[in-house]
């Protein structure tokens, strides 16, 4: 087990050096899955023979050549089930790939299996555990992807974020979670939840690995940025408009982090105008309205198979007027346009990824309160692991910037990862 490369880039280096083959790598990962999966339950579908067949079909060249990816079970991967975490789609098979999976294949990767998701990427918990904090939630909704990467079952896994479903699970499981700028990664073939916010993201064990995948499917020089960590000219420190929701251990860790950063980089406090707090409060309403529209078929035809919590959210969204939805969409457009200007000379900042460490599994998947605003703004966000609660559970901080600043955010995140190393 100890000989399995820790990162995707390390695996690629081993392939190039001839010290490891892609098949040998996959077999080693499958061995780890066989050992851990019965208890962890990170996968909704994992067929070793099918995974080996997927590898055999991979092109053998490209930026991701020979690398397996875990695919969140709201994303199509041909020949595999896509249940969306719901009994409505039990047994449903995908005849096609989502665009992000197809683009990954074109870059040389292959789908290893499907990872567990909460119900339609909302709130009903998946059966997955947290390998970094046993007995605690891995977060949601990309529960299986975060846990599989954290457990070393797969080097890269796809997630989606509509509120906090990439950054929060990454924080709870102690891995990197990269939510790119809104619409940066093509979302075709992903089950929609709220079209103003839905964003495809990636989990990895290093910032460079996350950038590797995102760069391969977008064509942007994101890996180069992540491999060039540099001290930013100035780094913002943003407690965010919801700081009162931070738990004591997060507040203490944040105070310590501020002290560390002030010794290494020029810092400044980032305090946003009150309109951003209003927007954060509006996020759940907008999400509920758009989810009602996206899940209209399921609400109309299979309401009895929806969880009570999801039914309540969709009923709430059904009650939001068309005029209110229009005003909300105009508000989102205005704030996305002004966000960079409001940040001024501090375009990149750090802020908590979650209120604290992972709560116990019985309590749910945790709160996305520290993610909603940045998702609404379409901002690129990278959870950087390294902080810990007193009992060892991971605590996450995220690097954030205005929409389109992915290279700068990844570069700063890679630098912060070194600082927290």
Short mmCIF file of C-alpha atoms in Angstrom, two decimals:
data_model
loop_
_atom_site.label_atom_id
_atom_site.label_comp_id
_atom_site.label_asym_id
_atom_site.label_seq_id
_atom_site.Cartn_x
_atom_site.Cartn_y
_atom_site.Cartn_z
CA UNK A 1 0.00 0.00 0.00
CA UNK A 2 2.76 2.44 0.89
CA UNK A 3 4.18 2.17 -2.64
CA UNK A 4 1.08 3.61 -4.28
CA UNK A 5 1.95 7.14 -5.47
CA UNK A 6 0.31 9.73 -3.25
CA UNK A 7 -0.63 12.10 -6.08
CA UNK A 8 -1.71 11.97 -9.70
CA UNK A 9 1.44 13.79 -10.79
CA UNK A 10 3.59 11.30 -8.89
CA UNK A 11 1.80 8.47 -10.69
CA UNK A 12 2.42 10.12 -14.07
CA UNK A 13 6.11 10.48 -13.19
CA UNK A 14 6.25 6.79 -12.27
CA UNK A 15 4.59 5.86 -15.57
CA UNK A 16 7.13 7.94 -17.47
CA UNK A 17 10.05 6.47 -15.52
CA UNK A 18 8.82 2.94 -16.15
CA UNK A 19 8.68 2.08 -12.45
CA UNK A 20 4.88 1.66 -12.54
CA UNK A 21 2.36 0.82 -15.24
CA UNK A 22 -1.16 2.24 -15.39
CA UNK A 23 -2.52 -1.29 -14.93
CA UNK A 24 -0.30 -1.92 -11.92
CA UNK A 25 -1.44 1.40 -10.47
CA UNK A 26 -5.11 0.57 -10.97
CA UNK A 27 -4.73 -2.88 -9.45
CA UNK A 28 -3.05 -1.36 -6.41
CA UNK A 29 -5.87 1.16 -6.04
CA UNK A 30 -8.47 -1.58 -6.41
CA UNK A 31 -6.67 -3.49 -3.66
CA UNK A 32 -6.98 -0.48 -1.38
CA UNK A 33 -10.66 -0.20 -2.27
CA UNK A 34 -11.22 -3.87 -1.45
CA UNK A 35 -9.71 -3.28 1.97
CA UNK A 36 -11.46 -0.02 2.85
CA UNK A 37 -14.70 0.14 0.88
CA UNK A 38 -16.82 -2.28 2.96
CA UNK A 39 -16.68 0.19 5.83
CA UNK A 40 -16.13 3.51 4.02
CA UNK A 41 -18.79 3.10 1.28
CA UNK A 42 -17.38 5.82 -0.95
CA UNK A 43 -18.48 4.15 -4.20
CA UNK A 44 -22.00 3.73 -5.54
CA UNK A 45 -20.58 1.59 -8.37
CA UNK A 46 -17.16 -0.04 -8.53
CA UNK A 47 -16.56 -3.04 -10.78
CA UNK A 48 -12.87 -4.01 -10.90
CA UNK A 49 -13.13 -5.86 -14.22
CA UNK A 50 -15.05 -2.98 -15.78
CA UNK A 51 -12.44 -0.52 -14.47
CA UNK A 52 -9.68 -2.58 -16.09
CA UNK A 53 -11.67 -2.59 -19.32
CA UNK A 54 -12.06 1.19 -19.11
CA UNK A 55 -8.29 1.50 -18.74
CA UNK A 56 -7.75 -0.76 -21.77
CA UNK A 57 -9.93 1.57 -23.83
CA UNK A 58 -8.07 4.73 -22.73
CA UNK A 59 -5.97 6.34 -25.48
CA UNK A 60 -2.65 5.99 -23.67
CA UNK A 61 -1.58 9.53 -24.35
CA UNK A 62 -2.52 13.00 -23.17
CA UNK A 63 -2.03 15.07 -20.03
CA UNK A 64 -3.96 12.53 -17.93
CA UNK A 65 -2.79 9.34 -19.66
CA UNK A 66 -3.31 6.31 -17.44
CA UNK A 67 -5.06 8.15 -14.60
CA UNK A 68 -8.36 6.94 -13.13
CA UNK A 69 -11.06 9.35 -11.97
CA UNK A 70 -13.98 8.86 -9.64
CA UNK A 71 -17.22 10.25 -11.05
CA UNK A 72 -19.90 11.67 -8.75
CA UNK A 73 -23.17 9.85 -9.29
CA UNK A 74 -25.02 12.86 -10.69
CA UNK A 75 -22.67 12.81 -13.70
CA UNK A 76 -23.08 10.50 -16.70
CA UNK A 77 -20.31 7.95 -17.39
CA UNK A 78 -21.18 5.55 -20.19
CA UNK A 79 -21.85 1.97 -19.21
CA UNK A 80 -22.25 2.85 -15.53
CA UNK A 81 -25.31 3.53 -13.37
CA UNK A 82 -26.39 7.09 -12.63
CA UNK A 83 -28.79 7.06 -9.71
CA UNK A 84 -28.36 10.63 -8.43
CA UNK A 85 -28.63 9.16 -4.94
CA UNK A 86 -32.35 8.58 -5.46
CA UNK A 87 -34.56 5.47 -5.73
CA UNK A 88 -36.24 7.15 -8.69
CA UNK A 89 -33.25 6.22 -10.85
CA UNK A 90 -32.29 2.90 -9.25
CA UNK A 91 -30.76 0.73 -11.96
CA UNK A 92 -30.64 3.49 -14.56
CA UNK A 93 -27.59 3.11 -16.83
CA UNK A 94 -25.78 5.85 -18.74
CA UNK A 95 -25.46 5.39 -22.48
CA UNK A 96 -23.28 8.48 -22.81
CA UNK A 97 -20.54 10.39 -21.04
CA UNK A 98 -21.02 13.81 -19.54
CA UNK A 99 -18.83 16.34 -21.32
CA UNK A 100 -16.32 16.53 -18.45
CA UNK A 101 -15.90 12.74 -18.49
CA UNK A 102 -15.51 12.69 -22.27
CA UNK A 103 -12.95 15.50 -22.10
CA UNK A 104 -11.09 13.59 -19.42
CA UNK A 105 -11.01 10.53 -21.67
CA UNK A 106 -9.70 12.63 -24.56
CA UNK A 107 -6.86 13.67 -22.25
CA UNK A 108 -6.06 10.01 -21.49
CA UNK A 109 -7.99 9.39 -18.27
CA UNK A 110 -10.69 6.81 -17.64
CA UNK A 111 -13.65 6.43 -15.28
CA UNK A 112 -12.79 4.06 -12.43
CA UNK A 113 -16.30 4.06 -10.95
CA UNK A 114 -19.13 6.17 -9.58
CA UNK A 115 -18.90 7.87 -6.18
CA UNK A 116 -21.73 8.32 -3.71
CA UNK A 117 -23.77 11.51 -3.70
CA UNK A 118 -26.51 12.88 -1.50
CA UNK A 119 -30.01 12.83 -3.01
CA UNK A 120 -29.86 14.94 -6.19
CA UNK A 121 -26.83 16.70 -4.69
CA UNK A 122 -28.94 18.17 -1.88
CA UNK A 123 -29.14 17.19 1.78
CA UNK A 124 -30.18 13.56 2.40
CA UNK A 125 -26.88 11.95 3.46
CA UNK A 126 -25.07 9.34 1.43
CA UNK A 127 -23.91 6.19 3.26
CA UNK A 128 -20.27 7.29 3.08
CA UNK A 129 -17.98 7.65 6.08
CA UNK A 130 -15.13 10.08 6.62
CA UNK A 131 -11.68 8.42 6.50
CA UNK A 132 -10.08 11.46 8.14
CA UNK A 133 -12.60 11.63 10.99
CA UNK A 134 -14.31 8.28 11.62
CA UNK A 135 -17.82 8.64 12.97
CA UNK A 136 -18.19 12.06 11.38
CA UNK A 137 -19.75 13.15 8.11
CA UNK A 138 -17.60 13.44 4.97
CA UNK A 139 -19.78 16.38 4.04
CA UNK A 140 -22.11 16.70 1.09
CA UNK A 141 -23.12 16.52 -1.53
CA UNK A 142 -19.95 15.13 -3.12
CA UNK A 143 -19.47 12.76 -0.21
CA UNK A 144 -18.01 9.76 -2.01
CA UNK A 145 -15.59 11.74 -4.14
CA UNK A 146 -14.07 13.51 -1.14
CA UNK A 147 -13.83 10.31 0.89
CA UNK A 148 -12.38 8.22 -1.95
CA UNK A 149 -9.61 10.74 -2.58
CA UNK A 150 -8.92 11.17 1.13
CA UNK A 151 -8.62 7.39 1.56
CA UNK A 152 -6.20 7.09 -1.35
CA UNK A 153 -8.64 4.99 -3.40
CA UNK A 154 -8.39 7.22 -6.45
CA UNK A 155 -6.16 10.24 -7.18
CA UNK A 156 -8.83 12.44 -8.74
CA UNK A 157 -12.60 12.61 -8.40
CA UNK A 158 -15.29 14.81 -9.84
CA UNK A 159 -17.77 16.73 -7.73
CA UNK A 160 -20.33 19.45 -8.20
CA UNK A 161 -21.01 22.55 -6.13
CA UNK A 162 -24.31 24.41 -5.95
CA UNK A 163 -23.86 25.69 -2.40
CA UNK A 164 -20.78 24.14 -0.77
CA UNK A 165 -20.61 20.61 -2.16
CA UNK A 166 -16.95 20.57 -3.24
CA UNK A 167 -15.22 22.87 -0.76
CA UNK A 168 -17.00 21.67 2.39
CA UNK A 169 -16.44 17.89 1.87
CA UNK A 170 -12.82 18.63 0.96
CA UNK A 171 -12.44 20.56 4.21
CA UNK A 172 -14.03 17.81 6.30
CA UNK A 173 -11.94 15.06 4.67
CA UNK A 174 -8.67 16.99 4.60
CA UNK A 175 -8.08 17.09 0.84
CA UNK A 176 -7.92 19.71 -1.88
CA UNK A 177 -11.27 20.68 -3.38
CA UNK A 178 -11.27 23.05 -6.35
CA UNK A 179 -14.51 24.72 -7.45
CA UNK A 180 -13.56 26.62 -10.60
CA UNK A 181 -15.11 29.83 -11.81
CA UNK A 182 -18.77 29.37 -12.72
CA UNK A 183 -19.18 27.62 -16.08
CA UNK A 184 -15.43 27.07 -16.55
CA UNK A 185 -15.83 23.29 -16.84
CA UNK A 186 -18.57 22.25 -19.26
CA UNK A 187 -21.60 20.96 -17.27
CA UNK A 188 -23.43 19.09 -20.06
CA UNK A 189 -24.42 15.64 -18.85
CA UNK A 190 -24.54 16.63 -15.19
CA UNK A 191 -27.92 16.39 -13.45
CA UNK A 192 -28.95 20.01 -12.93
CA UNK A 193 -30.00 21.37 -9.55
CA UNK A 194 -29.76 25.18 -9.72
CA UNK A 195 -28.53 26.54 -13.05
CA UNK A 196 -27.28 29.84 -11.65
CA UNK A 197 -24.82 28.04 -9.38
CA UNK A 198 -24.10 24.45 -10.52
CA UNK A 199 -20.35 24.10 -11.08
CA UNK A 200 -18.25 21.02 -11.83
CA UNK A 201 -15.23 20.74 -9.54
CA UNK A 202 -12.48 18.29 -8.68
CA UNK A 203 -11.03 16.63 -5.58
CA UNK A 204 -7.33 15.82 -5.36
CA UNK A 205 -4.49 15.26 -2.92
CA UNK A 206 -2.58 18.35 -4.05
CA UNK A 207 -3.40 21.72 -5.58
CA UNK A 208 -1.27 20.83 -8.60
CA UNK A 209 -3.26 17.62 -9.17
CA UNK A 210 -6.55 19.55 -9.15
CA UNK A 211 -5.07 22.05 -11.59
CA UNK A 212 -3.77 19.21 -13.76
CA UNK A 213 -7.26 17.83 -14.30
CA UNK A 214 -9.01 21.17 -14.70
CA UNK A 215 -6.37 22.35 -17.14
CA UNK A 216 -6.65 19.17 -19.17
CA UNK A 217 -10.41 19.56 -19.68
CA UNK A 218 -10.39 23.34 -20.25
CA UNK A 219 -7.14 23.94 -22.14
CA UNK A 220 -6.10 26.65 -19.69
CA UNK A 221 -2.56 26.78 -18.21
CA UNK A 222 -3.81 26.00 -14.72
CA UNK A 223 -1.15 23.40 -13.91
CA UNK A 224 1.60 25.88 -14.72
CA UNK A 225 0.02 28.32 -12.26
CA UNK A 226 -0.25 25.70 -9.50
CA UNK A 227 3.35 24.57 -10.06
CA UNK A 228 4.55 28.16 -9.64
CA UNK A 229 3.52 28.92 -6.06
CA UNK A 230 4.49 32.44 -5.18
CA UNK A 231 3.96 34.85 -2.34
CA UNK A 232 1.05 37.06 -3.42
CA UNK A 233 1.75 40.82 -3.41
CA UNK A 234 -0.99 41.17 -0.83
CA UNK A 235 -3.36 38.57 0.61
CA UNK A 236 -6.79 39.36 1.91
CA UNK A 237 -8.09 37.93 5.16
CA UNK A 238 -11.87 37.64 5.02
CA UNK A 239 -13.84 36.33 7.95
CA UNK A 240 -16.89 36.61 5.64
CA UNK A 241 -20.33 38.06 6.43
CA UNK A 242 -21.25 34.87 8.34
CA UNK A 243 -18.31 34.87 10.77
CA UNK A 244 -20.68 34.58 13.73
CA UNK A 245 -21.39 31.02 12.55
CA UNK A 246 -17.75 29.95 12.96
CA UNK A 247 -17.31 27.42 15.74
CA UNK A 248 -14.78 28.08 18.55
CA UNK A 249 -12.13 25.75 17.11
CA UNK A 250 -12.38 27.41 13.71
CA UNK A 251 -12.11 30.83 15.32
CA UNK A 252 -9.01 29.75 17.22
CA UNK A 253 -7.44 28.16 14.14
CA UNK A 254 -8.23 31.28 12.12
CA UNK A 255 -6.51 33.50 14.70
CA UNK A 256 -3.43 31.26 14.52
CA UNK A 257 -3.52 31.30 10.71
CA UNK A 258 -3.70 35.08 10.63
CA UNK A 259 -0.59 35.21 12.80
CA UNK A 260 1.29 32.82 10.51
CA UNK A 261 0.30 34.66 7.36
CA UNK A 262 1.15 38.09 8.70
CA UNK A 263 4.68 36.82 9.23
CA UNK A 264 5.02 35.72 5.60
CA UNK A 265 3.00 38.04 3.38
CA UNK A 266 1.46 41.49 3.33
CA UNK A 267 -2.12 41.08 4.50
CA UNK A 268 -5.19 43.23 4.72
CA UNK A 269 -8.67 42.70 6.10
CA UNK A 270 -11.40 42.21 3.51
CA UNK A 271 -14.78 43.52 4.64
CA UNK A 272 -17.49 43.42 1.98
CA UNK A 273 -20.45 45.82 1.78
CA UNK A 274 -23.70 44.71 3.40
CA UNK A 275 -25.24 43.84 0.03
CA UNK A 276 -23.09 40.69 -0.05
CA UNK A 277 -24.55 39.48 3.21
CA UNK A 278 -28.02 40.02 1.77
CA UNK A 279 -27.01 38.00 -1.28
CA UNK A 280 -25.73 35.14 0.87
CA UNK A 281 -29.08 35.06 2.66
CA UNK A 282 -30.85 34.96 -0.73
CA UNK A 283 -28.89 31.96 -1.98
CA UNK A 284 -31.15 29.26 -0.43
CA UNK A 285 -34.26 30.90 -1.91
CA UNK A 286 -32.73 31.09 -5.38
CA UNK A 287 -31.50 27.51 -5.11
CA UNK A 288 -34.93 26.28 -4.03
CA UNK A 289 -36.68 28.02 -6.94
CA UNK A 290 -34.25 26.72 -9.54
CA UNK A 291 -34.24 23.23 -8.01
CA UNK A 292 -38.03 23.12 -8.28
CA UNK A 293 -37.67 23.89 -11.97
CA UNK A 294 -34.75 21.49 -12.57
CA UNK A 295 -36.50 18.64 -10.71
CA UNK A 296 -39.99 19.36 -12.05
CA UNK A 297 -40.34 15.85 -13.47
CA UNK A 298 -39.29 14.19 -10.24
CA UNK A 299 -41.53 16.46 -8.16
CA UNK A 300 -44.51 15.90 -10.45
CA UNK A 301 -44.17 12.18 -11.18
CA UNK A 302 -42.27 10.66 -8.23
CA UNK A 303 -42.95 12.95 -5.29
CA UNK A 304 -43.44 10.00 -2.96
CA UNK A 305 -39.87 8.85 -3.66
CA UNK A 306 -38.33 12.19 -2.68
CA UNK A 307 -37.09 12.68 0.88
CA UNK A 308 -39.28 14.89 3.08
CA UNK A 309 -36.50 17.50 3.25
CA UNK A 310 -36.16 17.70 -0.52
CA UNK A 311 -39.93 17.83 -0.99
CA UNK A 312 -40.09 20.73 1.43
CA UNK A 313 -37.32 22.58 -0.42
CA UNK A 314 -39.04 22.09 -3.78
CA UNK A 315 -42.37 23.20 -2.35
CA UNK A 316 -40.65 26.31 -1.05
CA UNK A 317 -39.16 26.96 -4.48
CA UNK A 318 -42.53 26.46 -6.15
CA UNK A 319 -43.84 29.33 -4.04
CA UNK A 320 -41.20 31.83 -5.22
CA UNK A 321 -42.71 34.16 -7.80
CA UNK A 322 -41.39 34.70 -11.31
CA UNK A 323 -40.82 38.35 -10.47
CA UNK A 324 -38.76 37.46 -7.41
CA UNK A 325 -36.72 35.01 -9.47
CA UNK A 326 -36.06 37.68 -12.09
CA UNK A 327 -34.95 40.18 -9.45
CA UNK A 328 -32.66 37.57 -7.89
CA UNK A 329 -31.03 36.81 -11.22
CA UNK A 330 -30.43 40.50 -11.86
CA UNK A 331 -28.90 40.80 -8.39
CA UNK A 332 -26.51 37.92 -9.12
CA UNK A 333 -25.44 39.53 -12.40
CA UNK A 334 -24.79 42.90 -10.75
CA UNK A 335 -22.76 41.45 -7.89
CA UNK A 336 -20.64 39.27 -10.16
CA UNK A 337 -19.84 42.33 -12.22
CA UNK A 338 -18.87 44.50 -9.24
CA UNK A 339 -17.11 41.91 -7.05
CA UNK A 340 -13.61 42.43 -8.43
CA UNK A 341 -13.98 46.19 -8.10
CA UNK A 342 -15.11 45.91 -4.49
CA UNK A 343 -12.02 43.83 -3.70
CA UNK A 344 -9.81 46.59 -5.07
CA UNK A 345 -6.10 45.87 -4.67
CA UNK A 346 -6.83 42.65 -2.75
CA UNK A 347 -8.27 40.38 -5.44
CA UNK A 348 -7.27 37.09 -3.75
CA UNK A 349 -8.19 36.26 -0.17
CA UNK A 350 -8.55 33.42 2.30
CA UNK A 351 -11.68 32.63 4.28
CA UNK A 352 -13.01 29.62 6.23
CA UNK A 353 -14.23 26.64 4.20
CA UNK A 354 -16.80 25.56 6.81
CA UNK A 355 -17.99 26.58 10.27
CA UNK A 356 -15.66 24.01 11.83
CA UNK A 357 -14.55 20.40 11.56
CA UNK A 358 -16.86 17.63 10.38
CA UNK A 359 -19.85 17.12 12.67
CA UNK A 360 -21.04 13.64 13.68
CA UNK A 361 -22.71 11.69 10.88
CA UNK A 362 -26.07 11.58 12.63
CA UNK A 363 -26.36 15.36 12.44
CA UNK A 364 -26.34 15.52 8.62
CA UNK A 365 -23.72 16.71 6.14
CA UNK A 366 -22.79 20.02 7.74
CA UNK A 367 -23.61 23.60 6.85
CA UNK A 368 -22.67 25.31 3.54
CA UNK A 369 -23.00 28.75 5.14
CA UNK A 370 -19.33 29.63 4.46
CA UNK A 371 -19.68 28.66 0.78
CA UNK A 372 -22.97 30.09 -0.42
CA UNK A 373 -21.81 33.63 -1.15
CA UNK A 374 -18.74 32.62 -3.15
CA UNK A 375 -20.81 30.12 -5.16
CA UNK A 376 -23.42 32.79 -5.87
CA UNK A 377 -20.63 35.09 -7.09
CA UNK A 378 -19.24 32.38 -9.39
CA UNK A 379 -15.88 32.74 -7.64
CA UNK A 380 -13.10 30.16 -7.98
CA UNK A 381 -12.43 28.55 -4.59
CA UNK A 382 -9.79 26.06 -3.46
CA UNK A 383 -9.95 24.31 -0.10
CA UNK A 384 -6.42 24.02 1.30
CA UNK A 385 -5.98 21.37 4.02
CA UNK A 386 -3.48 21.62 6.84
CA UNK A 387 -5.29 22.96 9.89
CA UNK A 388 -6.63 20.63 12.59
CA UNK A 389 -9.12 20.71 15.43
CA UNK A 390 -7.91 19.68 18.88
CA UNK A 391 -9.04 16.08 18.28
CA UNK A 392 -7.26 15.88 14.90
CA UNK A 393 -10.24 16.41 12.60
CA UNK A 394 -9.32 18.50 9.54
CA UNK A 395 -10.24 22.18 9.40
CA UNK A 396 -10.34 23.86 6.02
CA UNK A 397 -9.60 27.32 4.70
CA UNK A 398 -10.29 28.32 1.13
CA UNK A 399 -8.54 30.65 -1.26
CA UNK A 400 -11.06 32.73 -3.21
CA UNK A 401 -10.93 35.32 -5.97
CA UNK A 402 -13.31 37.02 -8.40
CA UNK A 403 -14.72 35.04 -11.32
CA UNK A 404 -12.04 34.36 -13.92
CA UNK A 405 -9.09 34.56 -11.51
CA UNK A 406 -8.52 30.79 -11.41
CA UNK A 407 -4.82 30.93 -12.19
CA UNK A 408 -4.11 33.42 -9.40
CA UNK A 409 -6.29 31.47 -6.95
CA UNK A 410 -4.53 28.19 -7.74
CA UNK A 411 -1.09 29.81 -7.51
CA UNK A 412 -1.94 31.28 -4.12
CA UNK A 413 -3.51 28.02 -2.94
CA UNK A 414 -0.35 26.12 -3.86
CA UNK A 415 1.69 28.65 -1.89
CA UNK A 416 -0.64 28.39 1.11
CA UNK A 417 -0.41 24.59 0.96
CA UNK A 418 3.35 24.91 1.31
CA UNK A 419 2.92 27.26 4.27
CA UNK A 420 0.53 24.83 5.99
CA UNK A 421 2.53 21.81 4.80
#
